[in-house]
Short mmCIF file of C-alpha atoms in Angstrom, two decimals:
data_model
loop_
_atom_site.label_atom_id
_atom_site.label_comp_id
_atom_site.label_asym_id
_atom_site.label_seq_id
_atom_site.Cartn_x
_atom_site.Cartn_y
_atom_site.Cartn_z
CA MET A 221 25.01 -5.34 -24.88
CA LYS A 222 23.06 -6.76 -21.99
CA LYS A 223 19.30 -6.60 -22.26
CA VAL A 224 17.22 -5.06 -19.44
CA VAL A 225 13.45 -4.99 -19.08
CA VAL A 226 12.32 -1.94 -17.10
CA GLY A 227 9.01 -1.94 -15.26
CA LEU A 228 7.75 1.38 -16.65
CA SER A 229 4.94 2.51 -14.36
CA GLY A 230 4.31 5.93 -15.87
CA GLY A 231 6.05 7.64 -12.94
CA VAL A 232 9.23 9.71 -12.83
CA ASP A 233 11.35 7.09 -11.02
CA SER A 234 10.93 4.32 -13.58
CA SER A 235 11.25 6.82 -16.46
CA VAL A 236 14.68 7.95 -15.21
CA THR A 237 15.61 4.30 -14.54
CA ALA A 238 15.05 3.54 -18.25
CA TYR A 239 16.93 6.69 -19.32
CA LEU A 240 19.99 5.90 -17.16
CA LEU A 241 20.22 2.30 -18.36
CA LYS A 242 20.05 3.41 -21.98
CA GLU A 243 22.84 5.95 -21.29
CA GLN A 244 24.91 3.14 -19.76
CA GLY A 245 24.67 1.18 -23.01
CA TYR A 246 22.09 -1.46 -22.11
CA GLU A 247 19.48 -2.63 -24.59
CA VAL A 248 16.33 -1.44 -22.81
CA ILE A 249 12.73 -2.63 -23.19
CA GLY A 250 9.86 -0.88 -21.36
CA LEU A 251 7.06 -3.02 -19.96
CA PHE A 252 3.92 -1.64 -18.29
CA MET A 253 2.14 -4.01 -15.90
CA LYS A 254 -1.62 -3.80 -15.89
CA ASN A 255 -2.81 -5.44 -12.70
CA TRP A 256 -6.28 -4.21 -12.01
CA HIS A 257 -9.56 -3.89 -13.89
CA ASP A 258 -12.13 -3.04 -11.25
CA ASP A 259 -12.46 0.76 -11.08
CA SER A 260 -15.45 0.64 -8.73
CA VAL A 261 -13.27 0.58 -5.60
CA THR A 262 -10.53 2.95 -6.68
CA ILE A 263 -10.76 6.67 -6.16
CA SER A 264 -10.27 6.79 -9.90
CA GLU A 265 -9.11 10.37 -10.40
CA GLU A 266 -6.20 9.60 -8.06
CA CYS A 267 -4.70 6.78 -10.07
CA PRO A 268 -6.14 6.13 -13.51
CA TRP A 269 -3.99 3.33 -14.89
CA LEU A 270 -4.84 4.36 -18.45
CA GLU A 271 -3.12 7.70 -17.92
CA ASP A 272 -0.13 5.91 -16.37
CA SER A 273 0.24 3.47 -19.27
CA ASN A 274 -0.07 6.38 -21.68
CA ASP A 275 2.68 8.30 -19.86
CA ALA A 276 4.86 5.18 -19.90
CA LEU A 277 4.32 4.85 -23.67
CA ILE A 278 5.25 8.53 -24.27
CA VAL A 279 8.44 8.10 -22.20
CA ALA A 280 9.37 4.94 -24.14
CA GLU A 281 8.85 6.78 -27.45
CA LYS A 282 10.95 9.71 -26.25
CA LEU A 283 13.77 7.32 -25.25
CA GLY A 284 13.38 5.30 -28.44
CA ILE A 285 12.88 1.97 -26.67
CA PRO A 286 10.38 -0.81 -27.45
CA PHE A 287 7.32 -0.79 -25.21
CA GLN A 288 4.48 -3.13 -24.44
CA THR A 289 1.80 -3.69 -21.80
CA VAL A 290 1.39 -7.00 -20.00
CA ASP A 291 -1.82 -7.91 -18.23
CA LEU A 292 -1.04 -9.55 -14.90
CA SER A 293 -4.43 -8.93 -13.31
CA LYS A 294 -5.20 -12.67 -12.97
CA GLU A 295 -1.97 -13.32 -11.06
CA TYR A 296 -2.41 -10.11 -9.07
CA LYS A 297 -5.89 -11.12 -7.98
CA GLU A 298 -4.80 -14.63 -6.98
CA ARG A 299 -1.57 -13.71 -5.23
CA ILE A 300 -2.27 -10.30 -3.73
CA VAL A 301 -5.96 -9.45 -3.56
CA ASP A 302 -7.17 -12.89 -2.42
CA TYR A 303 -4.35 -13.02 0.12
CA MET A 304 -5.37 -9.59 1.43
CA PHE A 305 -8.97 -10.67 1.94
CA LYS A 306 -7.87 -13.83 3.73
CA GLU A 307 -5.54 -11.90 6.05
CA TYR A 308 -8.10 -9.22 6.91
CA GLU A 309 -10.69 -11.92 7.58
CA MET A 310 -8.31 -13.46 10.14
CA GLY A 311 -7.88 -10.08 11.80
CA ARG A 312 -4.37 -9.52 10.43
CA THR A 313 -3.21 -6.49 8.43
CA PRO A 314 -1.26 -7.48 5.28
CA ASN A 315 1.25 -5.33 3.45
CA PRO A 316 0.31 -5.64 -0.24
CA ASP A 317 3.31 -3.59 -1.43
CA VAL A 318 5.85 -6.03 0.04
CA LEU A 319 3.92 -8.96 -1.44
CA CYS A 320 3.50 -7.25 -4.78
CA ASN A 321 7.28 -6.97 -5.08
CA ARG A 322 7.90 -10.57 -4.04
CA GLU A 323 5.07 -12.17 -6.03
CA ILE A 324 4.50 -9.91 -9.05
CA LYS A 325 7.38 -7.57 -9.94
CA PHE A 326 10.20 -9.91 -9.01
CA ASP A 327 8.50 -13.20 -9.83
CA VAL A 328 5.79 -13.14 -12.54
CA PHE A 329 7.22 -10.02 -14.20
CA LEU A 330 10.82 -11.22 -13.86
CA LYS A 331 9.91 -14.53 -15.54
CA ILE A 332 8.28 -12.65 -18.46
CA ALA A 333 11.41 -10.52 -18.81
CA LEU A 334 13.66 -13.59 -18.87
CA GLN A 335 11.42 -15.16 -21.54
CA LEU A 336 12.01 -12.00 -23.60
CA GLY A 337 15.72 -12.80 -23.38
CA ALA A 338 16.52 -10.19 -20.73
CA ASP A 339 19.62 -10.46 -18.55
CA TYR A 340 18.05 -8.23 -15.87
CA VAL A 341 14.91 -6.46 -14.77
CA ALA A 342 15.15 -2.93 -13.40
CA THR A 343 12.75 -0.91 -11.27
CA GLY A 344 12.61 2.65 -9.98
CA HIS A 345 13.08 1.65 -6.35
CA TYR A 346 15.19 3.81 -4.05
CA CYS A 347 17.57 1.09 -2.92
CA ARG A 348 20.94 -0.29 -3.97
CA LYS A 349 22.42 -3.67 -4.73
CA GLY A 350 25.82 -4.72 -3.42
CA ILE A 351 27.86 -7.69 -4.62
CA ILE A 352 30.26 -9.65 -2.41
CA LYS A 353 32.78 -11.80 -4.29
CA ASN A 354 33.26 -15.10 -2.44
CA ALA A 355 36.49 -17.09 -2.27
CA ASP A 356 34.98 -19.90 -4.39
CA GLY A 357 34.17 -17.45 -7.19
CA SER A 358 30.45 -17.27 -6.41
CA GLU A 359 28.67 -14.00 -5.57
CA THR A 360 26.46 -12.94 -2.67
CA TYR A 361 24.02 -10.12 -3.32
CA GLN A 362 23.23 -7.39 -0.81
CA LEU A 363 20.05 -5.35 -0.55
CA LEU A 364 21.19 -1.88 0.58
CA ALA A 365 19.17 1.15 1.62
CA GLY A 366 18.74 3.91 -0.96
CA ALA A 367 21.14 6.86 -0.75
CA ASP A 368 18.14 9.18 -0.23
CA SER A 369 17.17 8.33 3.34
CA ASN A 370 13.86 10.17 2.85
CA LYS A 371 12.84 7.86 0.04
CA ASP A 372 14.63 4.59 0.97
CA GLN A 373 12.38 1.71 -0.19
CA SER A 374 14.49 -1.27 0.89
CA TYR A 375 11.73 -2.23 3.37
CA PHE A 376 9.32 -2.94 0.48
CA LEU A 377 11.87 -5.38 -0.98
CA CYS A 378 12.50 -7.21 2.29
CA GLN A 379 11.21 -10.54 0.92
CA LEU A 380 13.53 -10.75 -2.10
CA SER A 381 15.79 -13.76 -2.54
CA GLN A 382 19.38 -14.09 -3.74
CA GLU A 383 18.06 -15.48 -7.03
CA GLN A 384 15.80 -12.45 -7.55
CA LEU A 385 18.53 -9.96 -6.58
CA SER A 386 20.98 -11.59 -8.99
CA LYS A 387 18.72 -10.56 -11.89
CA THR A 388 17.80 -7.07 -10.67
CA LEU A 389 19.16 -3.54 -11.14
CA PHE A 390 18.23 -0.41 -9.15
CA PRO A 391 19.71 2.45 -11.20
CA ILE A 392 18.34 5.36 -9.13
CA GLY A 393 19.38 3.95 -5.75
CA GLU A 394 22.41 6.24 -5.55
CA LEU A 395 20.39 9.38 -6.33
CA GLN A 396 18.31 11.83 -4.29
CA LYS A 397 14.70 12.35 -5.43
CA PRO A 398 15.29 15.99 -6.55
CA GLU A 399 18.17 14.76 -8.77
CA VAL A 400 15.85 12.21 -10.37
CA ARG A 401 13.33 14.95 -11.20
CA GLN A 402 16.15 17.15 -12.60
CA ILE A 403 17.35 14.35 -14.89
CA ALA A 404 13.79 13.81 -16.13
CA ALA A 405 13.30 17.54 -16.78
CA ALA A 406 16.67 17.97 -18.49
CA ASN A 407 15.80 15.14 -20.89
CA GLY A 408 12.26 16.25 -21.66
CA LEU A 409 10.49 13.33 -19.97
CA ILE A 410 6.85 14.22 -19.38
CA THR A 411 6.86 12.54 -15.99
CA ALA A 412 9.38 15.06 -14.53
CA ASP A 413 6.80 16.88 -12.39
CA LYS A 414 4.33 14.06 -11.97
CA LYS A 415 3.15 13.51 -8.40
CA ASP A 416 4.32 10.29 -6.70
CA SER A 417 1.62 7.64 -6.79
CA GLN A 418 0.20 6.49 -3.51
CA GLY A 419 -2.04 3.71 -2.38
CA LEU A 420 -1.93 0.02 -3.16
CA CYS A 421 0.78 -1.21 -5.44
CA PHE A 422 -0.82 -0.96 -8.91
CA ILE A 423 -4.39 -0.42 -7.76
CA GLY A 424 -3.84 3.14 -6.69
CA LYS A 425 -5.78 4.87 -3.99
CA VAL A 426 -8.50 2.61 -2.65
CA ARG A 427 -11.29 3.17 -0.18
CA LEU A 428 -10.21 0.22 1.93
CA PRO A 429 -13.53 -0.59 3.63
CA GLU A 430 -15.31 -0.51 0.25
CA PHE A 431 -12.53 -2.58 -1.29
CA LEU A 432 -12.79 -5.16 1.49
CA GLN A 433 -16.59 -5.15 1.39
CA GLN A 434 -16.42 -6.93 -1.96
CA LYS A 435 -15.65 -10.08 0.03
CA LEU A 436 -16.03 -9.26 3.72
CA GLN A 437 -19.58 -8.41 4.67
CA PRO A 438 -20.25 -5.42 6.97
CA LYS A 439 -21.24 -6.60 10.44
CA LYS A 440 -22.28 -4.21 13.20
CA GLY A 441 -20.32 -4.46 16.45
CA ILE A 442 -19.32 -2.40 19.46
CA ILE A 443 -16.32 -0.18 20.20
CA ILE A 444 -14.94 -0.46 23.74
CA GLU A 445 -12.70 2.14 25.37
CA VAL A 446 -10.17 0.53 27.71
CA PRO A 447 -8.79 2.79 30.46
CA ALA A 448 -5.01 3.29 30.66
CA GLU A 449 -5.10 2.37 34.37
CA MET A 450 -6.28 -1.18 33.69
CA ALA A 451 -4.47 -3.73 35.87
CA GLN A 452 -3.08 -5.73 32.97
CA PHE A 453 -0.98 -2.74 31.88
CA ASN A 454 0.69 -2.59 35.28
CA ARG A 455 1.83 -6.17 35.68
CA ALA A 456 4.29 -6.79 38.50
CA GLU A 457 7.95 -7.48 37.64
CA VAL A 458 8.40 -11.20 37.01
CA LYS A 459 11.56 -13.24 37.54
CA PHE A 460 12.28 -15.61 34.64
CA GLU A 461 14.30 -18.82 34.61
CA THR A 462 15.32 -18.44 30.95
CA LYS A 463 15.51 -15.75 28.28
CA ALA A 464 13.00 -17.74 26.18
CA GLU A 465 10.44 -17.51 29.01
CA GLU A 466 10.98 -13.76 29.27
CA LEU A 467 10.57 -13.29 25.50
CA ALA A 468 7.39 -15.38 25.44
CA TYR A 469 6.06 -13.12 28.21
CA THR A 470 7.05 -9.75 26.69
CA SER A 471 5.75 -10.73 23.24
CA GLU A 472 2.32 -11.71 24.57
CA LYS A 473 -0.34 -9.36 23.35
CA PRO A 474 -2.98 -8.38 25.90
CA VAL A 475 -6.34 -10.12 25.58
CA TYR A 476 -9.33 -7.92 26.35
CA GLN A 477 -12.90 -8.70 27.44
CA VAL A 478 -15.93 -6.53 26.81
CA ASP A 479 -16.20 -5.67 30.53
CA ASP A 480 -12.62 -4.30 30.59
CA GLY A 481 -13.99 -0.92 29.50
CA LYS A 482 -17.10 0.95 28.41
CA VAL A 483 -19.02 0.93 25.12
CA VAL A 484 -18.36 4.21 23.30
CA GLY A 485 -19.64 3.52 19.80
CA GLU A 486 -20.44 1.10 16.99
CA HIS A 487 -18.54 -0.07 13.91
CA GLN A 488 -19.36 -1.96 10.69
CA GLY A 489 -16.84 -4.81 11.02
CA ALA A 490 -13.78 -5.44 13.19
CA HIS A 491 -11.90 -6.81 10.17
CA TYR A 492 -11.84 -3.34 8.57
CA PHE A 493 -9.69 -1.95 11.41
CA THR A 494 -6.06 -2.30 12.39
CA ASN A 495 -3.90 -1.61 15.46
CA GLY A 496 -2.90 2.00 15.90
CA GLN A 497 -5.70 3.22 13.63
CA ARG A 498 -7.30 6.53 14.59
CA LYS A 499 -9.43 7.48 11.59
CA GLY A 500 -12.80 5.93 10.87
CA LEU A 501 -13.88 5.24 14.46
CA ASP A 502 -16.31 8.19 14.49
CA VAL A 503 -16.39 8.43 18.27
CA GLY A 504 -16.34 11.94 19.70
CA GLY A 505 -16.41 13.46 23.15
CA THR A 506 -13.08 12.08 24.43
CA LYS A 507 -10.33 14.32 25.81
CA GLU A 508 -7.74 12.73 23.48
CA PRO A 509 -8.45 10.89 20.20
CA LEU A 510 -9.12 7.16 20.41
CA PHE A 511 -6.71 4.67 18.87
CA VAL A 512 -7.42 1.00 18.09
CA ILE A 513 -5.41 -1.13 20.55
CA ALA A 514 -6.88 -4.52 19.53
CA THR A 515 -9.50 -6.07 17.29
CA ASP A 516 -11.39 -9.29 17.97
CA VAL A 517 -12.74 -10.57 14.66
CA GLU A 518 -14.34 -13.65 16.31
CA GLU A 519 -16.50 -11.54 18.64
CA ASN A 520 -16.51 -8.54 16.25
CA VAL A 521 -15.34 -6.09 18.93
CA ILE A 522 -12.87 -3.19 18.59
CA TYR A 523 -10.89 -2.18 21.67
CA THR A 524 -9.58 1.39 21.84
CA GLY A 525 -7.56 3.59 24.17
CA GLN A 526 -7.26 7.37 24.53
CA GLY A 527 -4.18 9.10 23.17
CA LYS A 528 -1.11 7.88 21.28
CA ASN A 529 0.67 7.05 24.56
CA HIS A 530 -1.96 4.59 25.75
CA PRO A 531 -0.12 1.55 27.20
CA GLY A 532 -2.29 -0.83 25.16
CA LEU A 533 -0.50 0.36 22.01
CA TYR A 534 3.01 -0.60 23.18
CA ARG A 535 4.96 -3.83 23.23
CA ARG A 536 8.68 -4.59 23.24
CA THR A 537 8.86 -8.02 21.62
CA LEU A 538 7.32 -9.70 18.61
CA PHE A 539 7.47 -13.21 17.18
CA VAL A 540 7.91 -14.51 13.63
CA THR A 541 7.03 -18.16 12.99
CA GLU A 542 9.56 -20.33 11.18
CA THR A 543 7.37 -20.64 8.05
CA GLU A 544 7.16 -16.83 7.72
CA LEU A 545 10.85 -16.13 8.33
CA HIS A 546 12.95 -14.95 5.38
CA TRP A 547 16.67 -14.24 5.03
CA VAL A 548 17.75 -12.03 2.13
CA ARG A 549 21.22 -13.19 3.21
CA PRO A 550 20.82 -16.94 3.90
CA ASP A 551 24.55 -17.07 4.81
CA LEU A 552 23.75 -14.93 7.87
CA ALA A 553 20.68 -16.91 8.98
CA LEU A 554 20.61 -17.73 12.70
CA LYS A 555 20.53 -21.28 14.00
CA VAL A 556 18.44 -22.24 17.03
CA ASP A 557 19.75 -20.58 20.24
CA GLU A 558 21.82 -18.03 18.30
CA THR A 559 21.26 -14.28 18.72
CA MET A 560 22.11 -11.20 16.67
CA GLU A 561 22.16 -7.46 17.36
CA VAL A 562 20.38 -5.58 14.57
CA MET A 563 18.53 -2.40 13.67
CA ALA A 564 14.90 -3.12 12.79
CA ARG A 565 11.63 -1.51 11.71
CA ILE A 566 8.05 -2.72 11.75
CA ARG A 567 6.70 -0.35 9.09
CA TYR A 568 7.86 1.67 6.11
CA ARG A 569 9.26 5.10 6.98
CA GLN A 570 9.77 4.18 10.62
CA ALA A 571 13.24 5.10 11.93
CA LEU A 572 15.43 2.04 12.51
CA GLU A 573 15.43 0.93 16.15
CA LYS A 574 17.92 -1.20 18.11
CA ALA A 575 16.79 -4.80 18.57
CA THR A 576 18.12 -8.29 19.29
CA LEU A 577 17.07 -11.37 17.33
CA TYR A 578 16.68 -14.63 19.26
CA ARG A 579 16.30 -17.78 17.18
CA VAL A 580 14.26 -20.44 18.98
CA GLU A 581 12.54 -23.70 18.02
CA GLY A 582 9.65 -22.75 15.76
CA GLY A 583 10.67 -19.22 14.92
CA LEU A 584 12.40 -16.01 15.92
CA TYR A 585 11.85 -13.29 18.52
CA VAL A 586 12.64 -9.67 17.69
CA ASP A 587 13.24 -7.94 21.03
CA PHE A 588 13.40 -4.14 20.75
CA GLU A 589 15.36 -1.97 23.17
CA GLU A 590 12.43 0.49 23.31
CA LYS A 591 8.75 -0.49 23.28
CA GLN A 592 7.15 -0.18 19.85
CA SER A 593 3.77 1.35 19.04
CA ALA A 594 1.10 -0.69 17.25
CA ILE A 595 2.95 -3.93 16.51
CA THR A 596 0.50 -5.37 13.98
CA GLU A 597 0.02 -9.00 12.99
CA GLY A 598 0.40 -9.60 9.26
CA GLN A 599 2.78 -6.66 8.75
CA PHE A 600 6.48 -7.19 8.06
CA VAL A 601 9.39 -6.65 10.40
CA ALA A 602 12.72 -6.12 8.60
CA TRP A 603 16.18 -6.11 10.14
CA TYR A 604 19.41 -4.49 9.04
CA HIS A 605 23.16 -4.46 9.59
CA GLU A 606 24.05 -0.80 9.05
CA ASP A 607 22.46 0.00 5.68
CA GLU A 608 22.01 -3.60 4.54
CA LEU A 609 18.64 -5.31 4.89
CA ILE A 610 19.47 -8.91 5.76
CA GLY A 611 16.15 -10.49 6.67
CA SER A 612 12.44 -10.08 7.41
CA GLY A 613 9.36 -11.88 8.55
CA VAL A 614 5.62 -11.60 9.02
CA ILE A 615 4.67 -10.47 12.53
CA SER A 616 2.62 -13.32 14.03
#
């Protein structure tokens, strides 16, 4: 019997994960990860971790599996929270859920599981793992989208390595969410009707400005509205000598000055805002709602444009630096001057879009067929062949 440690979160997905593995004959251990102590910044009724750990314990008792809680809050603070503060301070927008999977669930947690003698860890992610048998007898692991396209979570696992995938199981990846709830109900698991958790991985729902204010001081600044007719949005067609020149040009993000528009309001800190954001600006009196098109954390200015079709929101090309480039499938990694047709997304739940990867000295361009809204530095771009996620990188 192979031994599997399941990350029991107190939700329905991980509960059914544990149930299915037990049915399949694995020796299953449930482990609840406690990653956060500071309740002052969480909207506590939304995600009380005590209730979650209690639910996880009740599920483990029902399934007759050993259960324990591990406190990873020190590692979580160092690897996720401190990183988040640093990124926001630089005017980038991190994705803590992607990092949490790479750094906590499939690194710190995986190592604990292996110390307990586990052969695998398992999570309640909606994605699948494929295995390719190579001629030399070795195996290559594939990260495949979940069968439920509504719930597919492969994007959140876009930074996993072959080593991590080799030790991981995703038992609910072949199921639809309603089937998961049915299995939980049929087997008397108390999490069957529990609402899906939202918010930061493990912290729950957070008031982000208040959360960030622990480290990043509020600082009053101005909000500028940039008109859609601005000359820089209507640049003349340029002839390029090389594809690399064209990509450098199309990936350039516009740089705004205060006199490019008019002052329409005030804010408490440019580092609390992100591209494409609409809420929290508190500026009224415009025909269409204002969206953030750029933030300048040095000058503490937020630039906005009216309406979700404002040209300042759209760009076709983005760049990933070499140090922030990751291949889930290293055997498919591009060499300098190579290109690849892929489907890609720049945020969770976004439909996959056609794009071409261009590997250059120092990094990789992702050139979309259609312009993308709110390409945001610090977020992850992930690219796929059909339903297989093969690589990702931090948008720079």
